PDB file of C-alpha atoms in Angstrom:
ATOM      1  CA  MET A   1     107.372 -66.101  91.262  1.00 41.00           C
ATOM      2  CA  ASP A   2     110.695 -66.401  89.619  1.00 43.00           C
ATOM      3  CA  ASN A   3     113.959 -65.561  91.753  1.00 45.00           C
ATOM      4  CA  SER A   4     114.319 -62.293  89.678  1.00 38.00           C
ATOM      5  CA  SER A   5     110.892 -60.801  90.368  1.00 37.00           C
ATOM      6  CA  ALA A   6     111.037 -61.933  94.054  1.00 40.00           C
ATOM      7  CA  SER A   7     114.373 -60.002  94.177  1.00 38.00           C
ATOM      8  CA  LEU A   8     112.735 -57.056  92.503  1.00 33.00           C
ATOM      9  CA  ASP A   9     109.493 -57.195  94.911  1.00 40.00           C
ATOM     10  CA  GLN A  10     112.139 -57.601  98.049  1.00 42.00           C
ATOM     11  CA  SER A  11     114.029 -54.218  96.751  1.00 40.00           C
ATOM     12  CA  ARG A  12     110.839 -52.424  96.396  1.00 39.00           C
ATOM     13  CA  SER A  13     109.377 -53.548 100.059  1.00 40.00           C
ATOM     14  CA  ILE A  14     112.893 -52.173 101.426  1.00 46.00           C
ATOM     15  CA  LYS A  15     112.626 -48.995  99.417  1.00 55.00           C
ATOM     16  CA  ASN A  16     109.123 -48.339 100.441  1.00 55.00           C
ATOM     17  CA  ASP A  17     109.409 -49.009 104.054  1.00 77.00           C
ATOM     18  CA  GLY A  18     108.644 -45.023 105.006  1.00 89.00           C
ATOM     19  CA  VAL A  19     111.952 -44.699 106.317  1.00 97.00           C
ATOM     20  CA  ILE A  20     113.947 -41.474 105.163  1.00 98.00           C
ATOM     21  CA  LYS A  21     117.305 -42.840 104.243  1.00 98.00           C
ATOM     22  CA  VAL A  22     119.818 -39.871 104.264  1.00 98.00           C
ATOM     23  CA  TYR A  23     123.674 -40.224 103.327  1.00 98.00           C
ATOM     24  CA  GLY A  24     126.681 -37.719 103.612  1.00 98.00           C
ATOM     25  CA  PRO A  25     130.073 -37.163 104.597  1.00 96.00           C
ATOM     26  CA  GLY A  26     130.806 -37.514 108.227  1.00 94.00           C
ATOM     27  CA  GLY A  27     131.602 -33.655 109.328  1.00 94.00           C
ATOM     28  CA  PRO A  28     128.035 -32.781 109.459  1.00 97.00           C
ATOM     29  CA  LEU A  29     126.662 -36.035 110.986  1.00 97.00           C
ATOM     30  CA  GLY A  30     126.440 -34.707 114.507  1.00 96.00           C
ATOM     31  CA  PRO A  31     123.929 -32.036 114.020  1.00 98.00           C
ATOM     32  CA  ILE A  32     121.871 -33.727 111.183  1.00 98.00           C
ATOM     33  CA  LYS A  33     121.359 -37.044 113.342  1.00 98.00           C
ATOM     34  CA  GLU A  34     120.588 -34.951 116.596  1.00 98.00           C
ATOM     35  CA  ALA A  35     117.735 -33.164 114.457  1.00 98.00           C
ATOM     36  CA  ALA A  36     116.849 -36.330 112.763  1.00 98.00           C
ATOM     37  CA  GLU A  37     116.175 -37.817 116.120  1.00 98.00           C
ATOM     38  CA  LYS A  38     113.845 -35.007 117.138  1.00 98.00           C
ATOM     39  CA  PHE A  39     112.362 -35.012 114.138  1.00 98.00           C
ATOM     40  CA  THR A  40     111.376 -38.437 114.533  1.00 98.00           C
ATOM     41  CA  ALA A  41     110.316 -37.895 118.202  1.00 98.00           C
ATOM     42  CA  GLU A  42     108.071 -35.067 116.959  1.00 97.00           C
ATOM     43  CA  THR A  43     106.601 -36.851 113.865  1.00 97.00           C
ATOM     44  CA  GLY A  44     107.116 -40.429 114.033  1.00 97.00           C
ATOM     45  CA  ILE A  45     108.878 -40.694 110.798  1.00 97.00           C
ATOM     46  CA  GLU A  46     111.978 -42.405 111.148  1.00 98.00           C
ATOM     47  CA  VAL A  47     115.038 -41.127 109.604  1.00 98.00           C
ATOM     48  CA  VAL A  48     118.421 -43.125 109.143  1.00 98.00           C
ATOM     49  CA  VAL A  49     121.421 -41.183 108.453  1.00 98.00           C
ATOM     50  CA  THR A  50     124.692 -43.068 106.897  1.00 98.00           C
ATOM     51  CA  ALA A  51     127.753 -40.732 107.089  1.00 97.00           C
ATOM     52  CA  GLY A  52     131.110 -41.391 106.423  1.00 94.00           C
ATOM     53  CA  PRO A  53     133.755 -41.074 103.361  1.00 93.00           C
ATOM     54  CA  GLU A  54     131.622 -41.198  99.831  1.00 94.00           C
ATOM     55  CA  SER A  55     133.292 -44.600  99.127  1.00 93.00           C
ATOM     56  CA  ASN A  56     131.645 -46.227 101.691  1.00 95.00           C
ATOM     57  CA  TRP A  57     128.095 -45.434 101.200  1.00 97.00           C
ATOM     58  CA  ILE A  58     127.450 -44.462  97.666  1.00 97.00           C
ATOM     59  CA  ASP A  59     126.705 -47.826  96.204  1.00 97.00           C
ATOM     60  CA  ASP A  60     123.788 -47.972  98.866  1.00 97.00           C
ATOM     61  CA  ALA A  61     122.852 -44.454  98.276  1.00 98.00           C
ATOM     62  CA  LYS A  62     122.512 -45.193  94.616  1.00 96.00           C
ATOM     63  CA  LYS A  63     119.682 -47.854  95.598  1.00 96.00           C
ATOM     64  CA  ASP A  64     117.915 -46.254  98.121  1.00 97.00           C
ATOM     65  CA  ALA A  65     119.204 -42.776  99.058  1.00 98.00           C
ATOM     66  CA  ASP A  66     116.069 -40.150  99.855  1.00 98.00           C
ATOM     67  CA  ILE A  67     118.454 -37.344 100.851  1.00 98.00           C
ATOM     68  CA  ILE A  68     122.264 -36.421 100.169  1.00 98.00           C
ATOM     69  CA  TYR A  69     123.992 -33.804 101.963  1.00 98.00           C
ATOM     70  CA  GLY A  70     127.404 -32.561 101.540  1.00 97.00           C
ATOM     71  CA  GLY A  71     130.283 -31.124 103.685  1.00 95.00           C
ATOM     72  CA  SER A  72     130.628 -28.221 101.229  1.00 96.00           C
ATOM     73  CA  GLU A  73     128.925 -26.872  98.172  1.00 96.00           C
ATOM     74  CA  TYR A  74     132.071 -28.428  95.939  1.00 94.00           C
ATOM     75  CA  MET A  75     131.885 -31.747  97.732  1.00 95.00           C
ATOM     76  CA  LEU A  76     127.918 -32.163  96.683  1.00 97.00           C
ATOM     77  CA  ARG A  77     128.340 -30.705  93.337  1.00 96.00           C
ATOM     78  CA  SER A  78     131.493 -33.129  92.766  1.00 95.00           C
ATOM     79  CA  LEU A  79     129.080 -36.005  93.791  1.00 96.00           C
ATOM     80  CA  MET A  80     126.506 -34.525  91.282  1.00 97.00           C
ATOM     81  CA  LEU A  81     129.014 -34.394  88.333  1.00 96.00           C
ATOM     82  CA  ASN A  82     130.045 -37.939  89.094  1.00 96.00           C
ATOM     83  CA  ASN A  83     126.648 -39.555  89.411  1.00 96.00           C
ATOM     84  CA  PRO A  84     124.560 -37.024  87.066  1.00 94.00           C
ATOM     85  CA  GLU A  85     120.927 -38.487  87.579  1.00 93.00           C
ATOM     86  CA  MET A  86     121.255 -39.124  91.145  1.00 97.00           C
ATOM     87  CA  ILE A  87     120.281 -35.616  92.592  1.00 97.00           C
ATOM     88  CA  ASN A  88     116.895 -33.362  92.200  1.00 97.00           C
ATOM     89  CA  GLU A  89     118.809 -30.251  91.201  1.00 96.00           C
ATOM     90  CA  ASN A  90     115.748 -28.203  91.885  1.00 96.00           C
ATOM     91  CA  SER A  91     115.429 -29.435  95.331  1.00 97.00           C
ATOM     92  CA  LEU A  92     119.010 -28.134  96.214  1.00 97.00           C
ATOM     93  CA  THR A  93     119.254 -25.974  99.266  1.00 97.00           C
ATOM     94  CA  GLU A  94     121.852 -24.679 101.680  1.00 98.00           C
ATOM     95  CA  LEU A  95     121.432 -25.263 105.393  1.00 98.00           C
ATOM     96  CA  TYR A  96     124.154 -23.398 107.523  1.00 98.00           C
ATOM     97  CA  PRO A  97     127.674 -22.205 106.857  1.00 98.00           C
ATOM     98  CA  ARG A  98     130.586 -23.325 109.431  1.00 97.00           C
ATOM     99  CA  ALA A  99     133.858 -21.779 109.747  1.00 97.00           C
ATOM    100  CA  ALA A 100     137.659 -22.771 109.082  1.00 96.00           C
ATOM    101  CA  GLY A 101     139.678 -22.691 112.273  1.00 97.00           C
ATOM    102  CA  ILE A 102     142.932 -24.711 113.791  1.00 98.00           C
ATOM    103  CA  LEU A 103     142.672 -27.790 115.771  1.00 98.00           C
ATOM    104  CA  VAL A 104     145.714 -28.422 118.254  1.00 98.00           C
ATOM    105  CA  ARG A 105     146.660 -30.895 121.035  1.00 98.00           C
ATOM    106  CA  LYS A 106     145.057 -30.639 124.572  1.00 97.00           C
ATOM    107  CA  GLY A 107     147.130 -28.120 126.044  1.00 97.00           C
ATOM    108  CA  ASN A 108     148.409 -26.562 122.729  1.00 98.00           C
ATOM    109  CA  PRO A 109     151.902 -27.442 123.700  1.00 97.00           C
ATOM    110  CA  LYS A 110     153.201 -25.679 120.596  1.00 97.00           C
ATOM    111  CA  ASN A 111     151.795 -22.585 121.528  1.00 98.00           C
ATOM    112  CA  ILE A 112     149.698 -22.128 118.137  1.00 98.00           C
ATOM    113  CA  HIS A 113     147.259 -19.142 118.326  1.00 98.00           C
ATOM    114  CA  SER A 114     147.186 -18.055 114.563  1.00 97.00           C
ATOM    115  CA  LEU A 115     148.096 -19.172 111.117  1.00 97.00           C
ATOM    116  CA  GLU A 116     151.280 -17.492 111.229  1.00 98.00           C
ATOM    117  CA  ASP A 117     152.083 -19.800 114.346  1.00 98.00           C
ATOM    118  CA  LEU A 118     151.900 -22.561 111.838  1.00 98.00           C
ATOM    119  CA  THR A 119     154.943 -21.617 110.126  1.00 98.00           C
ATOM    120  CA  LYS A 120     157.276 -22.045 112.820  1.00 97.00           C
ATOM    121  CA  SER A 121     159.923 -24.557 112.712  1.00 97.00           C
ATOM    122  CA  GLY A 122     159.090 -27.666 114.027  1.00 97.00           C
ATOM    123  CA  VAL A 123     155.496 -27.863 113.581  1.00 98.00           C
ATOM    124  CA  LYS A 124     153.792 -30.614 112.055  1.00 98.00           C
ATOM    125  CA  ILE A 125     150.480 -30.254 109.977  1.00 98.00           C
ATOM    126  CA  VAL A 126     148.094 -32.664 108.833  1.00 97.00           C
ATOM    127  CA  ASP A 127     146.230 -31.777 105.627  1.00 96.00           C
ATOM    128  CA  VAL A 128     143.102 -33.155 104.541  1.00 95.00           C
ATOM    129  CA  ASN A 129     142.981 -32.748 100.552  1.00 93.00           C
ATOM    130  CA  GLY A 130     139.493 -33.579 100.020  1.00 88.00           C
ATOM    131  CA  ALA A 131     136.394 -34.127 101.857  1.00 86.00           C
ATOM    132  CA  GLY A 132     135.116 -30.606 101.913  1.00 88.00           C
ATOM    133  CA  GLN A 133     138.650 -29.150 102.742  1.00 92.00           C
ATOM    134  CA  LEU A 134     140.368 -29.221  99.391  1.00 90.00           C
ATOM    135  CA  GLY A 135     142.169 -26.038  99.238  1.00 92.00           C
ATOM    136  CA  LEU A 136     141.017 -24.785 102.396  1.00 95.00           C
ATOM    137  CA  TRP A 137     143.998 -23.960 104.406  1.00 96.00           C
ATOM    138  CA  GLU A 138     145.486 -22.332 101.041  1.00 96.00           C
ATOM    139  CA  ASP A 139     142.578 -20.134 100.803  1.00 95.00           C
ATOM    140  CA  LEU A 140     143.222 -18.976 104.527  1.00 96.00           C
ATOM    141  CA  ALA A 141     147.108 -18.839 104.140  1.00 96.00           C
ATOM    142  CA  GLY A 142     146.862 -17.024 100.646  1.00 96.00           C
ATOM    143  CA  ARG A 143     145.422 -14.066 102.362  1.00 92.00           C
ATOM    144  CA  THR A 144     148.016 -13.027 104.529  1.00 90.00           C
ATOM    145  CA  GLY A 145     151.155 -14.452 102.415  1.00 96.00           C
ATOM    146  CA  LEU A 146     151.753 -17.623 104.337  1.00 98.00           C
ATOM    147  CA  ILE A 147     151.106 -20.414 101.853  1.00 98.00           C
ATOM    148  CA  GLY A 148     154.919 -21.287 101.576  1.00 98.00           C
ATOM    149  CA  GLY A 149     155.439 -21.245 105.551  1.00 98.00           C
ATOM    150  CA  ILE A 150     152.399 -23.496 105.958  1.00 98.00           C
ATOM    151  CA  SER A 151     153.149 -25.560 103.064  1.00 98.00           C
ATOM    152  CA  LYS A 152     156.799 -26.494 104.290  1.00 98.00           C
ATOM    153  CA  ASN A 153     155.198 -27.692 107.534  1.00 98.00           C
ATOM    154  CA  ILE A 154     152.543 -30.141 106.246  1.00 98.00           C
ATOM    155  CA  ASP A 155     153.844 -33.394 107.547  1.00 98.00           C
ATOM    156  CA  VAL A 156     151.028 -35.930 105.911  1.00 97.00           C
ATOM    157  CA  SER A 157     148.155 -35.318 103.265  1.00 96.00           C
ATOM    158  CA  VAL A 158     145.109 -37.486 103.615  1.00 96.00           C
ATOM    159  CA  LYS A 159     141.860 -37.551 101.510  1.00 93.00           C
ATOM    160  CA  THR A 160     139.481 -37.896 104.296  1.00 93.00           C
ATOM    161  CA  SER A 161     138.371 -36.578 107.705  1.00 93.00           C
ATOM    162  CA  ALA A 162     138.168 -40.186 109.082  1.00 93.00           C
ATOM    163  CA  GLU A 163     141.918 -40.614 108.052  1.00 96.00           C
ATOM    164  CA  ALA A 164     143.004 -37.323 109.416  1.00 96.00           C
ATOM    165  CA  ILE A 165     141.129 -38.354 112.773  1.00 96.00           C
ATOM    166  CA  GLU A 166     143.010 -41.769 112.756  1.00 97.00           C
ATOM    167  CA  LEU A 167     146.319 -40.187 112.584  1.00 97.00           C
ATOM    168  CA  TRP A 168     145.571 -37.757 114.973  1.00 98.00           C
ATOM    169  CA  LYS A 169     144.797 -40.212 117.475  1.00 97.00           C
ATOM    170  CA  SER A 170     147.644 -42.457 116.597  1.00 97.00           C
ATOM    171  CA  ASN A 171     150.324 -39.984 115.949  1.00 96.00           C
ATOM    172  CA  SER A 172     150.826 -37.441 118.628  1.00 95.00           C
ATOM    173  CA  LYS A 173     153.745 -35.972 116.926  1.00 96.00           C
ATOM    174  CA  LEU A 174     151.126 -34.111 114.803  1.00 98.00           C
ATOM    175  CA  ASP A 175     150.536 -30.615 116.244  1.00 98.00           C
ATOM    176  CA  ALA A 176     147.670 -28.994 114.246  1.00 98.00           C
ATOM    177  CA  TRP A 177     145.082 -29.529 111.709  1.00 98.00           C
ATOM    178  CA  ILE A 178     143.484 -26.660 109.501  1.00 97.00           C
ATOM    179  CA  THR A 179     139.852 -27.787 109.357  1.00 97.00           C
ATOM    180  CA  TYR A 180     136.273 -26.853 110.067  1.00 96.00           C
ATOM    181  CA  GLU A 181     135.725 -25.882 113.893  1.00 97.00           C
ATOM    182  CA  SER A 182     132.891 -28.192 113.999  1.00 96.00           C
ATOM    183  CA  TRP A 183     135.298 -31.025 113.982  1.00 96.00           C
ATOM    184  CA  HIS A 184     136.439 -29.867 117.482  1.00 97.00           C
ATOM    185  CA  TYR A 185     132.925 -30.601 118.746  1.00 94.00           C
ATOM    186  CA  ARG A 186     133.479 -34.045 117.667  1.00 93.00           C
ATOM    187  CA  LEU A 187     136.801 -34.540 118.827  1.00 96.00           C
ATOM    188  CA  LYS A 188     136.890 -32.637 122.248  1.00 96.00           C
ATOM    189  CA  ASP A 189     138.694 -35.188 124.089  1.00 97.00           C
ATOM    190  CA  VAL A 190     141.710 -35.177 121.895  1.00 98.00           C
ATOM    191  CA  THR A 191     141.879 -31.423 120.632  1.00 98.00           C
ATOM    192  CA  GLU A 192     141.660 -27.988 121.148  1.00 98.00           C
ATOM    193  CA  LEU A 193     140.052 -25.233 119.098  1.00 98.00           C
ATOM    194  CA  VAL A 194     142.059 -22.203 118.124  1.00 98.00           C
ATOM    195  CA  GLU A 195     139.473 -19.500 116.735  1.00 97.00           C
ATOM    196  CA  LEU A 196     140.698 -17.590 113.624  1.00 97.00           C
ATOM    197  CA  PRO A 197     139.663 -13.769 113.934  1.00 95.00           C
ATOM    198  CA  ASP A 198     136.707 -12.862 112.078  1.00 93.00           C
ATOM    199  CA  SER A 199     138.770 -10.829 109.609  1.00 92.00           C
ATOM    200  CA  GLU A 200     140.480 -13.971 108.624  1.00 92.00           C
ATOM    201  CA  LYS A 201     137.494 -16.705 109.070  1.00 93.00           C
ATOM    202  CA  LEU A 202     136.378 -18.408 105.955  1.00 95.00           C
ATOM    203  CA  TYR A 203     133.462 -20.161 105.397  1.00 96.00           C
ATOM    204  CA  ARG A 204     131.962 -23.220 103.354  1.00 96.00           C
ATOM    205  CA  GLY A 205     128.366 -24.251 102.980  1.00 97.00           C
ATOM    206  CA  THR A 206     126.348 -27.399 103.795  1.00 98.00           C
ATOM    207  CA  PRO A 207     124.072 -28.399 101.038  1.00 98.00           C
ATOM    208  CA  ILE A 208     121.381 -30.718 101.011  1.00 98.00           C
ATOM    209  CA  ALA A 209     119.159 -32.233  98.322  1.00 98.00           C
ATOM    210  CA  LEU A 210     116.493 -35.045  97.500  1.00 98.00           C
ATOM    211  CA  THR A 211     117.386 -37.482  95.050  1.00 98.00           C
ATOM    212  CA  ASN A 212     115.572 -38.475  91.868  1.00 97.00           C
ATOM    213  CA  THR A 213     114.891 -41.905  92.777  1.00 94.00           C
ATOM    214  CA  SER A 214     113.473 -41.386  96.259  1.00 96.00           C
ATOM    215  CA  ASP A 215     110.139 -42.676  96.440  1.00 93.00           C
ATOM    216  CA  ASN A 216     109.580 -40.923  99.889  1.00 95.00           C
ATOM    217  CA  LYS A 217     109.663 -37.487  98.508  1.00 96.00           C
ATOM    218  CA  LYS A 218     106.887 -35.887 100.740  1.00 97.00           C
ATOM    219  CA  ASP A 219     108.362 -36.686 104.148  1.00 98.00           C
ATOM    220  CA  SER A 220     112.008 -36.091 102.785  1.00 98.00           C
ATOM    221  CA  GLN A 221     111.096 -32.564 101.949  1.00 98.00           C
ATOM    222  CA  ARG A 222     109.572 -32.361 105.169  1.00 98.00           C
ATOM    223  CA  PHE A 223     112.772 -33.459 106.724  1.00 98.00           C
ATOM    224  CA  VAL A 224     114.836 -30.908 104.862  1.00 98.00           C
ATOM    225  CA  ASP A 225     111.993 -28.120 106.068  1.00 98.00           C
ATOM    226  CA  TYR A 226     112.536 -29.195 109.624  1.00 98.00           C
ATOM    227  CA  LEU A 227     116.294 -28.718 109.156  1.00 98.00           C
ATOM    228  CA  LYS A 228     115.860 -24.943 108.007  1.00 98.00           C
ATOM    229  CA  THR A 229     113.802 -24.187 111.405  1.00 98.00           C
ATOM    230  CA  GLU A 230     115.346 -22.094 113.969  1.00 98.00           C
ATOM    231  CA  SER A 231     115.271 -25.222 116.538  1.00 97.00           C
ATOM    232  CA  SER A 232     117.469 -27.326 114.029  1.00 98.00           C
ATOM    233  CA  HIS A 233     119.518 -23.891 113.426  1.00 98.00           C
ATOM    234  CA  GLN A 234     120.105 -23.701 117.144  1.00 98.00           C
ATOM    235  CA  ILE A 235     121.333 -27.572 116.871  1.00 98.00           C
ATOM    236  CA  PHE A 236     123.733 -26.946 114.227  1.00 98.00           C
ATOM    237  CA  GLN A 237     125.094 -24.070 116.038  1.00 97.00           C
ATOM    238  CA  LYS A 238     125.743 -26.275 118.987  1.00 96.00           C
ATOM    239  CA  TRP A 239     127.967 -28.381 116.750  1.00 96.00           C
ATOM    240  CA  GLY A 240     129.965 -25.424 115.526  1.00 95.00           C
ATOM    241  CA  TRP A 241     127.885 -23.814 112.552  1.00 97.00           C
ATOM    242  CA  LYS A 242     127.237 -20.232 112.324  1.00 95.00           C
TER     243      LYS A 242
END
């Protein structure tokens, strides 16, 4: 057997190992990983979840992904536009929505309790201009005429939640981050959550889909169906989803 044939067979053996390989952004990692562990315990089918900024995993996902999920509808559809043959559009389904809120420092030293409080002099905001949060703060602020006031207090903009977390932990001068409530449940040691009134809340979705290249479609669909059960819904709710 020549080297190219050996390499191809090795790739096939890895791809056909029966493991469901799931990729997506870091935001929904908590509930998806917990549900995956429960699914594995109940069925014996292993699920490996790889999460983080898309640039960190997209090359691997093109080789062996069975399932891709998004941190918002636009986020997954953007991936689909950039990789037209990757996702099986017929399998695309919505899991659960999650609300936006405001993360502040422990003890809430700047006394932030509303979007309007983010317009106060001296408040420094970190903005994630991407990663499912593109335009999130603007959509919230635009309802109440606060775009200008919040915009002037944005101290730094980054592209990913991972960057925002790193900055939040290293720069204590940052006071607030308009993001999903769910991030508080991953960052309880360094944040408090300011929930917005129901009349001001904004929700975005959590889409998931099978890939066209998956050779484990039956078990992969079984896992997606499992994520839609009430048991999995309760896991997502625990992590801040509706």
